[in-house]
Coordinates of C-alpha atoms in Angstrom, one line a residue:
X16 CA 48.4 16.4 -1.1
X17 CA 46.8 13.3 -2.5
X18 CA 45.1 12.8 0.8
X19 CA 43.6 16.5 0.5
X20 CA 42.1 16.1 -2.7
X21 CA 40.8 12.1 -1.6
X22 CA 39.0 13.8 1.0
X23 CA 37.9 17.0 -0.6
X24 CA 36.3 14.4 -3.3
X25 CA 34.9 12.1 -0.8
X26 CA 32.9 15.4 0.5
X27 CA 31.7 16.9 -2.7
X28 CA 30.4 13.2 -3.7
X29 CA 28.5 13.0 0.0
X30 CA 27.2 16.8 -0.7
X31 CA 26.1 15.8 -4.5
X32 CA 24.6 12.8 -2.7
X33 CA 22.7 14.4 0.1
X34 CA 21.2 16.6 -2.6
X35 CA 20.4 13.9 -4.8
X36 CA 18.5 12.1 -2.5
X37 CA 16.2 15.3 -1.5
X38 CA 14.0 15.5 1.1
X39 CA 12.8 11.8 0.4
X40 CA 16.0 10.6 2.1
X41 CA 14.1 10.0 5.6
X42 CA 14.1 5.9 4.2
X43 CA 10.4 6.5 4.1
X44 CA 8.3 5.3 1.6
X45 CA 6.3 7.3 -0.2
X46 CA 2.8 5.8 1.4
X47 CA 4.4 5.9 4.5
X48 CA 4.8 9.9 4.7
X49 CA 1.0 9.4 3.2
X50 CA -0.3 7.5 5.8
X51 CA 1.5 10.0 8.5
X52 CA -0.1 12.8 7.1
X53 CA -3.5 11.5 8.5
X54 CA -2.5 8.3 11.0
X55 CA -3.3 11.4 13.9
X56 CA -6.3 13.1 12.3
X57 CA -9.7 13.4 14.2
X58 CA -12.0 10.9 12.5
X59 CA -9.1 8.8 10.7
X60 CA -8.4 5.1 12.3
X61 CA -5.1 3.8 11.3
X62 CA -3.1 0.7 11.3
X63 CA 0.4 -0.3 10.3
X64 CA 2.0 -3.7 11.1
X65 CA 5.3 -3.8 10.5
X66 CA 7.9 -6.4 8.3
X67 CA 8.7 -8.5 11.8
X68 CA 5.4 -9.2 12.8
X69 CA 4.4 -9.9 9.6
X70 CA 7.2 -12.1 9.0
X71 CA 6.0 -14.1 12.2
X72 CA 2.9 -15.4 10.5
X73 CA 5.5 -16.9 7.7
X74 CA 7.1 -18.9 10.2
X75 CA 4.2 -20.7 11.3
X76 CA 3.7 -21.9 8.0
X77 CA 6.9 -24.9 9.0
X78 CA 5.2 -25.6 12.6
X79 CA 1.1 -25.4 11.8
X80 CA -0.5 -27.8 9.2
X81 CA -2.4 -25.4 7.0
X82 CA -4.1 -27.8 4.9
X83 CA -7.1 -28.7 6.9
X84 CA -8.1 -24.9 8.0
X85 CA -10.9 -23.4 6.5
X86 CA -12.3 -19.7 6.9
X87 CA -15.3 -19.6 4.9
X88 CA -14.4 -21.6 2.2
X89 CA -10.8 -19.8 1.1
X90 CA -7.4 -21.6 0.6
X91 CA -6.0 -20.7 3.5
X92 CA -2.4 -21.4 2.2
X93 CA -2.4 -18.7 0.0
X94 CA -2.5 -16.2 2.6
X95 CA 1.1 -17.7 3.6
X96 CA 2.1 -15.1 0.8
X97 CA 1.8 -12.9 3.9
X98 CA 5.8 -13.4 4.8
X99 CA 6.9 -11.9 1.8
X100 CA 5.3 -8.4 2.6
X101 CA 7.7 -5.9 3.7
X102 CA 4.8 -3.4 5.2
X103 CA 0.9 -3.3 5.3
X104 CA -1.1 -0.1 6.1
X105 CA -4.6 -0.1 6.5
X106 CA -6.5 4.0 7.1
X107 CA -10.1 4.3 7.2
X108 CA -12.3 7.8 7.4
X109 CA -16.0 8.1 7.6
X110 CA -16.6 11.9 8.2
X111 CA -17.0 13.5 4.8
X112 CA -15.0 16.0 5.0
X113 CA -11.7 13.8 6.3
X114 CA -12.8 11.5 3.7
X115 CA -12.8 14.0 0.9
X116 CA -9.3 15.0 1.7
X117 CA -7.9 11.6 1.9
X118 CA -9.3 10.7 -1.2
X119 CA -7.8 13.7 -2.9
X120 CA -4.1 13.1 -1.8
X121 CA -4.9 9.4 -2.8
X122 CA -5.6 10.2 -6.1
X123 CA -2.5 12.7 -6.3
X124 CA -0.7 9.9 -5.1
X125 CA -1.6 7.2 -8.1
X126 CA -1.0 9.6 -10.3
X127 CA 1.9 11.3 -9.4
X128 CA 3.4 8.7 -6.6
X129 CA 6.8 8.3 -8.3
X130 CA 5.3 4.7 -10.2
X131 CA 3.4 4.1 -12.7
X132 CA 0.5 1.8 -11.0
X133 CA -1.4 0.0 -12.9
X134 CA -4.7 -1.0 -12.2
X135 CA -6.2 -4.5 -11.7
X136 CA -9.6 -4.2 -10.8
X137 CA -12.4 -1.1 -10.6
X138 CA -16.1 -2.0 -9.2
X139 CA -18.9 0.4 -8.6
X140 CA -22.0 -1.2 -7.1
X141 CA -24.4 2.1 -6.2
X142 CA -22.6 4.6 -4.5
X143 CA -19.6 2.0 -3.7
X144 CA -16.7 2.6 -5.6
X145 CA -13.8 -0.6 -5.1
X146 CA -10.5 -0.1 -6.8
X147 CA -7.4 -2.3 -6.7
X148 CA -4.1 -1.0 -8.3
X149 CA -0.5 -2.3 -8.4
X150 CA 3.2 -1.4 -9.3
X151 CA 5.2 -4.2 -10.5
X152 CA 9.5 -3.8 -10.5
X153 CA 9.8 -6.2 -13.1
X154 CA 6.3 -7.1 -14.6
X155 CA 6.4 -10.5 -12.8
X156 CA 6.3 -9.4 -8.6
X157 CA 4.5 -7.0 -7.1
X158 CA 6.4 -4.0 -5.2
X159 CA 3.2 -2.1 -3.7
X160 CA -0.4 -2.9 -3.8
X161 CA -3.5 -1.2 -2.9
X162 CA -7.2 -1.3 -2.3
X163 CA -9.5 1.8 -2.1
X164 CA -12.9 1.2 -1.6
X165 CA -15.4 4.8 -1.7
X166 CA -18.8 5.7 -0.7
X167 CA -19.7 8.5 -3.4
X168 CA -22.6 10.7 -3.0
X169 CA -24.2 10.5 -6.5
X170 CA -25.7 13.7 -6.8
X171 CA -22.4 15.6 -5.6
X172 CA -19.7 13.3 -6.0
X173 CA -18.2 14.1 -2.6
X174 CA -16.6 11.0 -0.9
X175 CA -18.4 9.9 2.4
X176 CA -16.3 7.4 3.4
X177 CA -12.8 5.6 2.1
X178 CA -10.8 2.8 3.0
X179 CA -7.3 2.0 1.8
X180 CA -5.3 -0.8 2.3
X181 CA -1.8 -1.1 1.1
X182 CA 1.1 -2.9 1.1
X183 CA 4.7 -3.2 0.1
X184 CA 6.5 -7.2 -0.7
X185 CA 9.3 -8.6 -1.9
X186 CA 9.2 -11.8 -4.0
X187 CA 5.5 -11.7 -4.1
X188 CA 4.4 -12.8 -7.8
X189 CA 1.2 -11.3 -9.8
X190 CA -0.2 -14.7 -10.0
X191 CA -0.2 -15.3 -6.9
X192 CA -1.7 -11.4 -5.9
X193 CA -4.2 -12.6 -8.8
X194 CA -4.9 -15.8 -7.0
X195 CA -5.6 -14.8 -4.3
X196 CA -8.0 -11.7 -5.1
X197 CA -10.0 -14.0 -6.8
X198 CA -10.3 -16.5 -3.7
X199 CA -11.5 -13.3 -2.0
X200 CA -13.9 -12.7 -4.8
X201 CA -15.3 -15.5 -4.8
X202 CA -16.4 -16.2 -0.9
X203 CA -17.9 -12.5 -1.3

């Protein structure tokens, strides 16, 4: 009889489960059913490079002196942060009416993404809008990051074009996301 009820338990627990997790139990992330929305769309490219071959770049950092290389001025070293990022997506559209849609479901996304993302940095230069946002587990590493960068049409606000980069890490401080925006910043 005590095996009975185990079992009968174990079940209702893997029901209550299942319906606890919802339909966000695929082990997606969030961006990830995002960028799958429009990764086939007509006038969308899309690129996602996964935690392996991003890890692969890490690994050179034991075999390959870093200290010498120089891309336009920028530390190179700090993009060796790159092994401790779990995903990166990167989805571009430049027909307006693509665009406009992305940008919609981007903004649906900040807001109502499941975390509260705080942003870092907001530029507008003419009708190019840059924003960078981040969520934070802890308030000391960065879980997700990501870049937007618009092209507004000032008399309608309709969005021509939009890029968005983002990316998920693990063990990935905000000083070191800080540091190296402002490298970028500063070669631009």
């Amino acid at each position: 009889m005590k095996k009975i009820v185990l079992i009968f338990g174990f079940l209702v627990l893997a029901v209550l489960q299942a319906a606890a997790s919802g339909p966000e139990s695929d082990g997606k992330s969030n961006f990830a059913r995002f960028y799958d929305k429009y990764k086939q769309a007509p006038h969308v490219s899309a690129v996602y490079v996964s935690e392996s071959l991003l890890s692969l770049a890490s690994e050179l950092d034991g075999f390959v002196d870093f200290s010498d290389v120089d891309i336009n001025g920028a530390d190179i070293t700090a993009l060796m942060a790159i092994g401790k990022l779990k995903s990166l997506y990167v989805m571009s559209a430049s027909w307006r009416d693509q665009a406009t849609k992305i940008n919609t479901d981007f903004e649906e996304y900040i807001k109502e993404g499941g975390r509260e993302y705080e942003e870092l940095l907001r530029v507008r230069q003419f009708e190019d809008v840059v924003n960078l946002y981040y969520w934070s587990p802890d308030g000391e590493h960065v879980g997700e990051f990501l870049m937007v960068d618009k092209n507004i049409f000032n008399s309608t606000g309709e969005v021509l074009r939009i890029s968005i980069i983002q990316f998920e890490a693990e063990g990935l401080k905000l000083a070191d996301l800080i540091k190296i925006t402002l490298d970028i910043a500063k070669e631009n």
